mmCIF file with all atom_site columns, C-alpha atoms in Angstrom:
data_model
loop_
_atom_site.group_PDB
_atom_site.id
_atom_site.type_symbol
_atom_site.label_atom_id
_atom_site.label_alt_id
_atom_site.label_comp_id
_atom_site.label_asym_id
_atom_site.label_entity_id
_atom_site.label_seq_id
_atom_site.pdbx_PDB_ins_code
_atom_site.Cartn_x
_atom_site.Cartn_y
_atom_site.Cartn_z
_atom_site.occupancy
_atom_site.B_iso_or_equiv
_atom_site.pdbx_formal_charge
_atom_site.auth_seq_id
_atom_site.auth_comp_id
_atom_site.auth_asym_id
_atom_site.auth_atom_id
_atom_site.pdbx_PDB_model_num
ATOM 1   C CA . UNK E 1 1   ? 0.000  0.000   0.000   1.00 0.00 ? 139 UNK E CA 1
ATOM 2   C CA . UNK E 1 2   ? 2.682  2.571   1.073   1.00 0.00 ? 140 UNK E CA 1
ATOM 3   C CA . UNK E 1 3   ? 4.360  1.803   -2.533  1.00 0.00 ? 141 UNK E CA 1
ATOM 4   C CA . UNK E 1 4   ? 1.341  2.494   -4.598  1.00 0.00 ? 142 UNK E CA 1
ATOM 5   C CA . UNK E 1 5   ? 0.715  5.699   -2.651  1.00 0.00 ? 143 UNK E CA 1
ATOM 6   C CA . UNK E 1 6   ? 4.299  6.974   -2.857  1.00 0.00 ? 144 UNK E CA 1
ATOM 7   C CA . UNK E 1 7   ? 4.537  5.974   -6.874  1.00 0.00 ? 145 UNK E CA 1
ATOM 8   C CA . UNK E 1 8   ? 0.715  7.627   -7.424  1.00 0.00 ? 146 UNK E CA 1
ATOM 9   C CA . UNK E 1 9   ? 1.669  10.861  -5.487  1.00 0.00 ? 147 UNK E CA 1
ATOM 10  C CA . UNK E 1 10  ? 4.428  10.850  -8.225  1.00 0.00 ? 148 UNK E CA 1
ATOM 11  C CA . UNK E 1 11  ? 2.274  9.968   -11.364 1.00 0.00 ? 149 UNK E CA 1
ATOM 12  C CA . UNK E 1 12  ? 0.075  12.921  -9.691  1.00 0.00 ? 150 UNK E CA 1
ATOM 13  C CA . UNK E 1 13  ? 2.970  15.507  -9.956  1.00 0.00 ? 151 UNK E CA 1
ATOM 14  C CA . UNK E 1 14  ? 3.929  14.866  -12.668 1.00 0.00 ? 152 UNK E CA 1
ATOM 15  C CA . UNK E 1 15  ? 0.578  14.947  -14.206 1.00 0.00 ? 153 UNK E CA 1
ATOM 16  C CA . UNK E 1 16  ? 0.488  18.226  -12.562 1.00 0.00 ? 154 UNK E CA 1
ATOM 17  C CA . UNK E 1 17  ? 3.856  19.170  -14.511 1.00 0.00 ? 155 UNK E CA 1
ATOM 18  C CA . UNK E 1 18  ? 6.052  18.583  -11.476 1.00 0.00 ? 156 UNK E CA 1
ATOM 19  C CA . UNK E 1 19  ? 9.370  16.667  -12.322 1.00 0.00 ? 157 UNK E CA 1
ATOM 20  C CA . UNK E 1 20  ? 12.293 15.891  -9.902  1.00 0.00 ? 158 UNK E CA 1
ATOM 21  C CA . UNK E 1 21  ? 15.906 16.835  -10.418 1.00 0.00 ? 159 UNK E CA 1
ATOM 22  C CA . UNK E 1 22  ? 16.433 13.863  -8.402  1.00 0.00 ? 160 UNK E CA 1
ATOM 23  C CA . UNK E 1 23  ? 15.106 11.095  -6.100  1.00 0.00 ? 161 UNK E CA 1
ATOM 24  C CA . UNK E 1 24  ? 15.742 9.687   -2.923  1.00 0.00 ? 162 UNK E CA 1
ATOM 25  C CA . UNK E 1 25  ? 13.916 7.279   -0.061  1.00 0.00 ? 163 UNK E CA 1
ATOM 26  C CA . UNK E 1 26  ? 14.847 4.656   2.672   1.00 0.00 ? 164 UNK E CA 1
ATOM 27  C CA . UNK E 1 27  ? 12.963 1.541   3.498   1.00 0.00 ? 165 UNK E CA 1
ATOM 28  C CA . UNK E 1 28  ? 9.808  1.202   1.942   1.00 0.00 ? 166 UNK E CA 1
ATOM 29  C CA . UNK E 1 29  ? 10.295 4.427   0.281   1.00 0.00 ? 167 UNK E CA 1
ATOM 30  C CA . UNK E 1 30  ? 13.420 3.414   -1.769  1.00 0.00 ? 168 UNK E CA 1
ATOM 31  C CA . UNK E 1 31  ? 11.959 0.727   -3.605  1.00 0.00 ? 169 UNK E CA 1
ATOM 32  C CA . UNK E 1 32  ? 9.981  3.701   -5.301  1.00 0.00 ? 170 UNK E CA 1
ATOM 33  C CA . UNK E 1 33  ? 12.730 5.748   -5.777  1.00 0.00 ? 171 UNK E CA 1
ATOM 34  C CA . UNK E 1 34  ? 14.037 2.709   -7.579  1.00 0.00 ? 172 UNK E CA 1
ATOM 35  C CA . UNK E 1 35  ? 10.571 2.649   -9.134  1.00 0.00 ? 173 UNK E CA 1
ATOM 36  C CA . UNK E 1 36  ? 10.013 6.011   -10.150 1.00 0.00 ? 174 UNK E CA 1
ATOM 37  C CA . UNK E 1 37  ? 13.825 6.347   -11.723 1.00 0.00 ? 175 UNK E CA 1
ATOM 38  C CA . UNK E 1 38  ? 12.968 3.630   -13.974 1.00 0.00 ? 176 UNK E CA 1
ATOM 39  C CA . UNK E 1 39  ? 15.875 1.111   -12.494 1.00 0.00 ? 177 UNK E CA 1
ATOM 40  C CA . UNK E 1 40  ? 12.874 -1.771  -13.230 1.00 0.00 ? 178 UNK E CA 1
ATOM 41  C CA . UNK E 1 41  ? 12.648 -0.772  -16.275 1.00 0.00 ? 179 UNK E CA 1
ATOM 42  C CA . UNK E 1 42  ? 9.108  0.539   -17.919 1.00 0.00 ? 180 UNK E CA 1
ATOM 43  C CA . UNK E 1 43  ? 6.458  -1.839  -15.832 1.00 0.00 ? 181 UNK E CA 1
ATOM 44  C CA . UNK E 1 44  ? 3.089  -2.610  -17.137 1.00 0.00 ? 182 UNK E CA 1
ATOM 45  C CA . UNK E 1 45  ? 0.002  -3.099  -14.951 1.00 0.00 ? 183 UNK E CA 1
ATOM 46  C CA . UNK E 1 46  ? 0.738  -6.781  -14.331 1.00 0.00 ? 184 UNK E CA 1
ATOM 47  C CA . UNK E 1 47  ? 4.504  -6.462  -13.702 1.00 0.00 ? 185 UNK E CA 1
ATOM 48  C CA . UNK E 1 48  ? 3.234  -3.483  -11.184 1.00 0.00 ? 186 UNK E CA 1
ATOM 49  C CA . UNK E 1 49  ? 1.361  -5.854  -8.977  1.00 0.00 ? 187 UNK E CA 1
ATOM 50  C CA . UNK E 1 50  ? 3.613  -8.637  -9.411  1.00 0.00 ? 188 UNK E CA 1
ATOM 51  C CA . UNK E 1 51  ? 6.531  -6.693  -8.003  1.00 0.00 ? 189 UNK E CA 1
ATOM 52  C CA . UNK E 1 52  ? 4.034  -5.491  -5.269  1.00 0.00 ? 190 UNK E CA 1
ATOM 53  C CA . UNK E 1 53  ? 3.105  -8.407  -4.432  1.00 0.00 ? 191 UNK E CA 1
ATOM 54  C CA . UNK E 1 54  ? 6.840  -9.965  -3.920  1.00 0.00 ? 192 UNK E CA 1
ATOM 55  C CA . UNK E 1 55  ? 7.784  -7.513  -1.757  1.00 0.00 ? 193 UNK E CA 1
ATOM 56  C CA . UNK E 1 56  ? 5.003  -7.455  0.162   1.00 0.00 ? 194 UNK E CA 1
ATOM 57  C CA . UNK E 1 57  ? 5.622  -11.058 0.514   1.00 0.00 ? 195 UNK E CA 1
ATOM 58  C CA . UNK E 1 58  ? 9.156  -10.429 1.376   1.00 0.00 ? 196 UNK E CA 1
ATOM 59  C CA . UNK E 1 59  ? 8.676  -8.024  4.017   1.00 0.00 ? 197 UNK E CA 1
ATOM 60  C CA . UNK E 1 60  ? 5.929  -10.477 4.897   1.00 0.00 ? 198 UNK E CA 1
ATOM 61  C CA . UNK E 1 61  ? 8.556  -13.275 5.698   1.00 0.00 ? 199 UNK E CA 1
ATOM 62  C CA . UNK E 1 62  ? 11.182 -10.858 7.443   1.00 0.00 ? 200 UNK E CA 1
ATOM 63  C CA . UNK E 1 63  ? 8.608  -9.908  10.048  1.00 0.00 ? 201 UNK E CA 1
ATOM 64  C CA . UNK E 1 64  ? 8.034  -13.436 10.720  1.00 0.00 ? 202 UNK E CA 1
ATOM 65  C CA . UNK E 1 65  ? 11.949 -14.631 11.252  1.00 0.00 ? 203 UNK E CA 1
ATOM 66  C CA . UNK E 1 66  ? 12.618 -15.292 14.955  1.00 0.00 ? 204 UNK E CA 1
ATOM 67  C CA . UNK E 1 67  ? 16.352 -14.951 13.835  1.00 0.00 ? 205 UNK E CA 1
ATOM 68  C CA . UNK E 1 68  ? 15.834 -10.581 13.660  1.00 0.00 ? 206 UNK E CA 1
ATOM 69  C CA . UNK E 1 69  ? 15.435 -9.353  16.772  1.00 0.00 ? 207 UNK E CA 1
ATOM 70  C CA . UNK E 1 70  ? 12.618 -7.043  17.423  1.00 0.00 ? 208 UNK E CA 1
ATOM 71  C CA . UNK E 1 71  ? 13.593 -3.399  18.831  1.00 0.00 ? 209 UNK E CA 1
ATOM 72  C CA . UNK E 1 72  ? 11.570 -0.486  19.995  1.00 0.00 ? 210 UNK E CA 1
ATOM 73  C CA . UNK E 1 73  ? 12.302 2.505   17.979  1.00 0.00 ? 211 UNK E CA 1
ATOM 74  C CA . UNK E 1 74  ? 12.495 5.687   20.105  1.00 0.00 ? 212 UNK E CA 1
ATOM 75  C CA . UNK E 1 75  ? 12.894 9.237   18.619  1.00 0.00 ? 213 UNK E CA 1
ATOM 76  C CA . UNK E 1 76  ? 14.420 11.774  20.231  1.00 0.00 ? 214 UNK E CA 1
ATOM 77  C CA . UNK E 1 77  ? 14.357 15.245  20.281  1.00 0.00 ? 215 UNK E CA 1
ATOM 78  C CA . UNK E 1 78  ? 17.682 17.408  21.050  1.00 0.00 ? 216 UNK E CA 1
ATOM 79  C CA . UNK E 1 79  ? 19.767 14.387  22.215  1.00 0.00 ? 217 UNK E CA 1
ATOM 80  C CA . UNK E 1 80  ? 23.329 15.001  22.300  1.00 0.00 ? 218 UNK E CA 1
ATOM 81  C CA . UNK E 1 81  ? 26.231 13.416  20.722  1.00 0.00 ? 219 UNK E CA 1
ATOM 82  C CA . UNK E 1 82  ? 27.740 12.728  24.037  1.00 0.00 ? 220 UNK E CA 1
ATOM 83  C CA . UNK E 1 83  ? 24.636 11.847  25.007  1.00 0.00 ? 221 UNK E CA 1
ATOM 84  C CA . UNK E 1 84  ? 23.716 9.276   22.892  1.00 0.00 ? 222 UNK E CA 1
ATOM 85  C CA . UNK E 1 85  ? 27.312 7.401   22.782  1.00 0.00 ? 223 UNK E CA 1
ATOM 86  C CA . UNK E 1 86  ? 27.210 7.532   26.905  1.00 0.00 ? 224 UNK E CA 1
ATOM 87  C CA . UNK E 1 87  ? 24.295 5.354   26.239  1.00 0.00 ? 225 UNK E CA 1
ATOM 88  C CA . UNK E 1 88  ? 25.188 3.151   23.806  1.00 0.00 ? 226 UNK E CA 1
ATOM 89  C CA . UNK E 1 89  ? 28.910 2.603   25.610  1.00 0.00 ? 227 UNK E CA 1
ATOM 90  C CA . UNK E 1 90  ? 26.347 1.742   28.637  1.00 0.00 ? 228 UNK E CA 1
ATOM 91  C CA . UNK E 1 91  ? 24.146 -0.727  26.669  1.00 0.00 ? 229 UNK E CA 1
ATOM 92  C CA . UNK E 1 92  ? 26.592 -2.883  24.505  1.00 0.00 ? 230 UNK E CA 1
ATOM 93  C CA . UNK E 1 93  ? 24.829 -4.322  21.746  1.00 0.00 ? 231 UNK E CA 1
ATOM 94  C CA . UNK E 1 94  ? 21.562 -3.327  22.431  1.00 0.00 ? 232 UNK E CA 1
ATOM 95  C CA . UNK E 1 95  ? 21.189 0.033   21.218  1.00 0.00 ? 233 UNK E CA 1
ATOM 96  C CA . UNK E 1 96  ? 21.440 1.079   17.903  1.00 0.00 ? 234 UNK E CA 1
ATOM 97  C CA . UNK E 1 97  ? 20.982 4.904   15.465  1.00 0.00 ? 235 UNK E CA 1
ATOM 98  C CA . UNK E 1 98  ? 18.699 3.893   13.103  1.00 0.00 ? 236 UNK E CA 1
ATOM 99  C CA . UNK E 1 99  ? 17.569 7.350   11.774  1.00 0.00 ? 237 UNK E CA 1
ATOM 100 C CA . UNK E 1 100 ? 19.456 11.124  11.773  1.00 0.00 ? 238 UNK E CA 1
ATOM 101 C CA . UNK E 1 101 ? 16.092 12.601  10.669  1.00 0.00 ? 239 UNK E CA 1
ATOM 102 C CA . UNK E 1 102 ? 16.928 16.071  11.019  1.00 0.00 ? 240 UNK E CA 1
ATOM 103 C CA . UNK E 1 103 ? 20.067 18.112  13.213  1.00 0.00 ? 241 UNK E CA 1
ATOM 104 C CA . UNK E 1 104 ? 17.834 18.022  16.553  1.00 0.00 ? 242 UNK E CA 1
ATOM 105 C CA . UNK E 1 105 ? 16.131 14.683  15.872  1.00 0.00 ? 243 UNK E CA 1
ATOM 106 C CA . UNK E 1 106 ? 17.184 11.066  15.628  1.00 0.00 ? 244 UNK E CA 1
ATOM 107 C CA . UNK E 1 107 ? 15.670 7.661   16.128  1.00 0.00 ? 245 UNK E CA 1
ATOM 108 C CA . UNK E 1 108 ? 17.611 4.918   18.353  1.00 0.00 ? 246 UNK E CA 1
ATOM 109 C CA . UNK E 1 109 ? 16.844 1.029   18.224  1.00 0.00 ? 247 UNK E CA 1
ATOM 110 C CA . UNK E 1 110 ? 16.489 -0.243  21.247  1.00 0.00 ? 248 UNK E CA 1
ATOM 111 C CA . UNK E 1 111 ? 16.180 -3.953  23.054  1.00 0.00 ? 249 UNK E CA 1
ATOM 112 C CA . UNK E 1 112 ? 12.731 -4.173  24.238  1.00 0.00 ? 250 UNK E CA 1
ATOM 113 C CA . UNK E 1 113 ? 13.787 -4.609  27.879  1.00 0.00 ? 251 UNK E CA 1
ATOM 114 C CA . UNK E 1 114 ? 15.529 -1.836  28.743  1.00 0.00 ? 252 UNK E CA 1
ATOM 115 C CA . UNK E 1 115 ? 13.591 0.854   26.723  1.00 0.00 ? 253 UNK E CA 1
ATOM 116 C CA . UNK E 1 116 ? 11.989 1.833   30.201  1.00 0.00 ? 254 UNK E CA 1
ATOM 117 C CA . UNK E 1 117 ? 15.285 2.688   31.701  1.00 0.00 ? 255 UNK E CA 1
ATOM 118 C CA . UNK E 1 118 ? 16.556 4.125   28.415  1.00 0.00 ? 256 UNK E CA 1
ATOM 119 C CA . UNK E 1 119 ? 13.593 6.416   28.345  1.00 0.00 ? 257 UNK E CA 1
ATOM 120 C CA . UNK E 1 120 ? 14.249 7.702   32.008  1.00 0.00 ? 258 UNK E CA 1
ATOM 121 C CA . UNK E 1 121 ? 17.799 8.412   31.645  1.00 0.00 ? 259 UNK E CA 1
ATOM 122 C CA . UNK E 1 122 ? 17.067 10.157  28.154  1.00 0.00 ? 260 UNK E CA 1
ATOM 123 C CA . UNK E 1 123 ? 14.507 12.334  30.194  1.00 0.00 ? 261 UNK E CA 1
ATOM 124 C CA . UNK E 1 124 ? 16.925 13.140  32.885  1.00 0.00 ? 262 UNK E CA 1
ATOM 125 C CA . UNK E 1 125 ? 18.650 15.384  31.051  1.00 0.00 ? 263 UNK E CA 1
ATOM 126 C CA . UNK E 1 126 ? 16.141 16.839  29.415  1.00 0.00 ? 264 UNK E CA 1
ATOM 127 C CA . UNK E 1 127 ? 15.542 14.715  26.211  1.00 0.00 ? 265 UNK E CA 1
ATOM 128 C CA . UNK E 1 128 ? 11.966 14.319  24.618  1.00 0.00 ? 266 UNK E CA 1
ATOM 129 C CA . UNK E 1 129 ? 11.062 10.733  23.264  1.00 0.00 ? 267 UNK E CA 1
ATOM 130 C CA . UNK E 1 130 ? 8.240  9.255   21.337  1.00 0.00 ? 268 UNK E CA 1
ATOM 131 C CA . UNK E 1 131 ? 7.814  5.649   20.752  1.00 0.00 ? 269 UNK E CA 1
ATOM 132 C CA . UNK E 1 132 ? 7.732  5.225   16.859  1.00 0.00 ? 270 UNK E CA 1
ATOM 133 C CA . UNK E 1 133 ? 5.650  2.126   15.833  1.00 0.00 ? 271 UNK E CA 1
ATOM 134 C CA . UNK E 1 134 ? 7.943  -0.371  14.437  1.00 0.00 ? 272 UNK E CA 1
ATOM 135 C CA . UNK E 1 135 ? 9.495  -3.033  15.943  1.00 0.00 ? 273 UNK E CA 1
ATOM 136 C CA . UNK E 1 136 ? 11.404 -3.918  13.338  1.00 0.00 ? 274 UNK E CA 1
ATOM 137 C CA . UNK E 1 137 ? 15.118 -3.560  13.579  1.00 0.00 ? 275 UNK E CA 1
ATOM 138 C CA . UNK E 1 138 ? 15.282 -2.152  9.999   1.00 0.00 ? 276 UNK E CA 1
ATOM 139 C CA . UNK E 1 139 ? 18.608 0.463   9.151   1.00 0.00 ? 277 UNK E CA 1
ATOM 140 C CA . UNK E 1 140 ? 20.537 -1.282  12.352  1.00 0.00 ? 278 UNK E CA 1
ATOM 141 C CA . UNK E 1 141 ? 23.463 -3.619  11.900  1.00 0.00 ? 279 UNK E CA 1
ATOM 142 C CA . UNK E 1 142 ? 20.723 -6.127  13.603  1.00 0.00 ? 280 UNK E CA 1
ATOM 143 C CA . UNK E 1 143 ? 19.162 -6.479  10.348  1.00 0.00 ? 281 UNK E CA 1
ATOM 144 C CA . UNK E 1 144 ? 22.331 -7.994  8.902   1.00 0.00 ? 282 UNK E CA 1
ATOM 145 C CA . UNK E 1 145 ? 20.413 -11.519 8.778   1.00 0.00 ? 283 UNK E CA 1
ATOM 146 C CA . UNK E 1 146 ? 17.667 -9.835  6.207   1.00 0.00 ? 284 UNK E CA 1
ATOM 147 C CA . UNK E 1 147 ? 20.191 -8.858  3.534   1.00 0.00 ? 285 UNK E CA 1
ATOM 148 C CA . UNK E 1 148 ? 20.336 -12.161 1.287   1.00 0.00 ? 286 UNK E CA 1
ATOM 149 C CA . UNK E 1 149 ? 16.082 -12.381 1.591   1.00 0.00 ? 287 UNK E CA 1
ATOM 150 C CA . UNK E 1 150 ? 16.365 -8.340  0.322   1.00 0.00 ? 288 UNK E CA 1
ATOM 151 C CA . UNK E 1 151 ? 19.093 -8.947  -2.137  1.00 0.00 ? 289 UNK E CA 1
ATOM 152 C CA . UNK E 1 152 ? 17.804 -11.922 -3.513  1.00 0.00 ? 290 UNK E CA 1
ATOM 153 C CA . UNK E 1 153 ? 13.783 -9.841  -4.088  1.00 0.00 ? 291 UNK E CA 1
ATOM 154 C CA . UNK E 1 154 ? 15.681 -6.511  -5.560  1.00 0.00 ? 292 UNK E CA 1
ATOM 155 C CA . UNK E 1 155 ? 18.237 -8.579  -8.111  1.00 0.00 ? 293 UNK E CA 1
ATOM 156 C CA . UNK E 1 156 ? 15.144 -9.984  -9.987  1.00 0.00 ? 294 UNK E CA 1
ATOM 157 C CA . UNK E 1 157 ? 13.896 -5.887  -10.456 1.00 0.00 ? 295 UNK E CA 1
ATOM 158 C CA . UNK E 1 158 ? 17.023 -3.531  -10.456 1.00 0.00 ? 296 UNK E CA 1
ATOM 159 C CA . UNK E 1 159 ? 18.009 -3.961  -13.719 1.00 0.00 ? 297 UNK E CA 1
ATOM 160 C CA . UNK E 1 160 ? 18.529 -0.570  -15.409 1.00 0.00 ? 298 UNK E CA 1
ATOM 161 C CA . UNK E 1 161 ? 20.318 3.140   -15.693 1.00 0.00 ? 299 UNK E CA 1
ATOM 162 C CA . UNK E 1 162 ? 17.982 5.496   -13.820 1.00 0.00 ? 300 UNK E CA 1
ATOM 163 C CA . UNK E 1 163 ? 16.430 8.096   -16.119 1.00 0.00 ? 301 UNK E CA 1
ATOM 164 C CA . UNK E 1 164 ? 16.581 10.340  -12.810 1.00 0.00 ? 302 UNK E CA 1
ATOM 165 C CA . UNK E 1 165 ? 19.341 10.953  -10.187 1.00 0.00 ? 303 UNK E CA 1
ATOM 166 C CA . UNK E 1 166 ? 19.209 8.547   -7.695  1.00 0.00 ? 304 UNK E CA 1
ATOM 167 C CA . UNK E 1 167 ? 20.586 9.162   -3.937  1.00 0.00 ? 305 UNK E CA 1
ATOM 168 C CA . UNK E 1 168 ? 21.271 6.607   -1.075  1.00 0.00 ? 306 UNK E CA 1
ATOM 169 C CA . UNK E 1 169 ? 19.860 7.956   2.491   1.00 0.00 ? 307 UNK E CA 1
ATOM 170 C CA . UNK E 1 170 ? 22.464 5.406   3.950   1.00 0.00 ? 308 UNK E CA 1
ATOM 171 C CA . UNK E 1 171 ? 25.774 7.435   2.805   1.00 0.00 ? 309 UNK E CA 1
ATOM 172 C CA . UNK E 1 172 ? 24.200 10.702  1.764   1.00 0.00 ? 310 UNK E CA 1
ATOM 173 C CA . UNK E 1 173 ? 25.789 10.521  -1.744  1.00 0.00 ? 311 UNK E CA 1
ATOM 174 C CA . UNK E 1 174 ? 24.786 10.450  -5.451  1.00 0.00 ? 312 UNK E CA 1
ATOM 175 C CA . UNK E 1 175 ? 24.319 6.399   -6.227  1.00 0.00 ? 313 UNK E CA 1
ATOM 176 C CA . UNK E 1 176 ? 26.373 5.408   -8.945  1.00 0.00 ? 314 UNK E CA 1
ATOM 177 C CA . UNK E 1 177 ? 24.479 5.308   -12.208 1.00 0.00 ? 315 UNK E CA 1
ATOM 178 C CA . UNK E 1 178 ? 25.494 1.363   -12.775 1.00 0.00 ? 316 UNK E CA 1
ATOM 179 C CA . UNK E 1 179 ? 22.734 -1.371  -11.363 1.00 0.00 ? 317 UNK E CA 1
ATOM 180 C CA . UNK E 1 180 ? 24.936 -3.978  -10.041 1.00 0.00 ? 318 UNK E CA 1
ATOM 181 C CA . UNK E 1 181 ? 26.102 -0.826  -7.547  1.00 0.00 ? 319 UNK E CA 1
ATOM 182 C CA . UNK E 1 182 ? 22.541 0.348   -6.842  1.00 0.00 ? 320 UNK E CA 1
ATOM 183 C CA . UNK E 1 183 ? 21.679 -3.451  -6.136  1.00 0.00 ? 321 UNK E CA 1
ATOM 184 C CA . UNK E 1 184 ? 24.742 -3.641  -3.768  1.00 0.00 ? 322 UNK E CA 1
ATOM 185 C CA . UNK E 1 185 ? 23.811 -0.296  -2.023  1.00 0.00 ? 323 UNK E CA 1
ATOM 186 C CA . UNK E 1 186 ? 20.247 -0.132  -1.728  1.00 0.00 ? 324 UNK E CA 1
ATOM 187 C CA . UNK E 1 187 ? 20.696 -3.428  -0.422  1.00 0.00 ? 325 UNK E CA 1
ATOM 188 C CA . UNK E 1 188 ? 23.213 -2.826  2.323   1.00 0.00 ? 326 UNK E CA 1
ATOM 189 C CA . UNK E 1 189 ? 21.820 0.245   3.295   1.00 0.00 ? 327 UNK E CA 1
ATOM 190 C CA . UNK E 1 190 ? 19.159 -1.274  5.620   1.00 0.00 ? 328 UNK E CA 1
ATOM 191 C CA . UNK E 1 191 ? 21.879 -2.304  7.997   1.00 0.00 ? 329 UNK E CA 1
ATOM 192 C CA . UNK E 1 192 ? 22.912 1.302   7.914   1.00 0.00 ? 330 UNK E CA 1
ATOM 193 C CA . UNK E 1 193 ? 21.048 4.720   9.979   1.00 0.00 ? 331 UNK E CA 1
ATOM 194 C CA . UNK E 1 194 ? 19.820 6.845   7.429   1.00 0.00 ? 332 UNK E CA 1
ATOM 195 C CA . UNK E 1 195 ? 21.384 10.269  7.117   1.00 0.00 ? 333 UNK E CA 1
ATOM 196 C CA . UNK E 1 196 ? 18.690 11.977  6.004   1.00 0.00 ? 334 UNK E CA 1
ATOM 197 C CA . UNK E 1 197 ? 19.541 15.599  6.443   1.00 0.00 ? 335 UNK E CA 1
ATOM 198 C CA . UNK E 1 198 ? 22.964 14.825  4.826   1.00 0.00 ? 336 UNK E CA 1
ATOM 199 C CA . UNK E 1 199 ? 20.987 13.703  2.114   1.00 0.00 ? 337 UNK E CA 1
ATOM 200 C CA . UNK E 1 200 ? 18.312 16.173  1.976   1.00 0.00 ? 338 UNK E CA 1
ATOM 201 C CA . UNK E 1 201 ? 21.878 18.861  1.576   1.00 0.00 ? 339 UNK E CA 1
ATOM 202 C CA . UNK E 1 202 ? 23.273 16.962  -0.601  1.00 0.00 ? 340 UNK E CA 1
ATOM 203 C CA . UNK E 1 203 ? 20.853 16.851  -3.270  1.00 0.00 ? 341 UNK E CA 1
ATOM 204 C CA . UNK E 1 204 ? 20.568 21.259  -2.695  1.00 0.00 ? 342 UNK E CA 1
ATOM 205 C CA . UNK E 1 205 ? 24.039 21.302  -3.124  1.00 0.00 ? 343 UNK E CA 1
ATOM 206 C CA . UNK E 1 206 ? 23.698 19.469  -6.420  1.00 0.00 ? 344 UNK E CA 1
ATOM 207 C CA . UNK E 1 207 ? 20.856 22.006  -7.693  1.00 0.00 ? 345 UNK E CA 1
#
């Protein structure tokens, strides 16, 4: 559902006139980046559902694994650097940046049993959280285990140049305009936090 909204809101634009100088999503949201930039190629009406349908499946089957851990995804307003890596040097392992959303708000991945104490120490000094609902693990290193499933769904799609500038969230930077690279980064990236306003200035600084 969340693809055939994001891809319609484009087919509205551009309806509208609206084109894009360039393109750029995490999660869900890349697969219509992909989409949109025309890296599966020109898809009719059937191919369109088929590929819906696969990844829904996929994403399907990853929620079900008992091998990826489930997390509680906290953001957090105006969190400090030191901050945040007292916390994770406290909590080995079990907390994780999953999304730099903006320069005074990022998401953490945290082990479902200490989110309670994470929460109060975060509040201590004056740090605002919100429970985001996923549980999940997705842009964490604990999603390693998911890569093959994701690799093995996006190999039988990505396929071609895109027609439109493609960026990854995960690094930031301009993807390279070759699909065995795309594959290998769109891929990886959901083991990776998203750097989302390094994105965001990238693309401005590219016009």
């Amino acid at each position: 559902a969340v693809h055939a909204a994001n891809t319609a809101l484009y087919r509205l634009f551009e309806q509208m006139g609206v084109s894009p100088d360039g393109l750029a999503g995490f999660s869900g949201g890349d697969f219509a980046a992909l989409d949109v930039a025309g890296v599966y190629g020109d898809l009719t009406r059937n191919k369109r559902e088929v590929f819906m349908r696969e990844g829904y499946l996929m994403l399907t089957r990853l929620d079900s694994r008992e091998d990826i851990p489930t997390c509680a995804m906290i953001a957090t307003l105006d969190a400090t650097k030191e901050t945040v890596d007292a916390l994770i040097a406290k909590h080995p392992g079990r907390i994780s940046i999953a999304f730099f959303n903006s320069p005074r708000q990022l998401t953490l991945a945290i082990a479902p049993e200490i989110v309670p104490e994470v929460v109060q120490e975060l509040s201590d000094v004056g740090v605002k959280t919100v429970q985001v609902p996923i549980s999940e693990p997705f842009n964490t290193p604990w999603c390693a285990k998911a890569l093959p499933t994701i690799n093995q769904f996006l190999s039988h799609w990505v396929r071609h140049v895109p027609r439109i500038p493609l960026y990854s969230c995960a690094t930031g930077e301009r993807l390279p305009a070759r699909p065995g690279a795309i594959l290998r980064q769109t891929t990886d990236q959901w083991t990776q936090p998203i750097q989302f306003t390094a994105t965001i200035r990238k693309m401005y600084e590219d016009g």
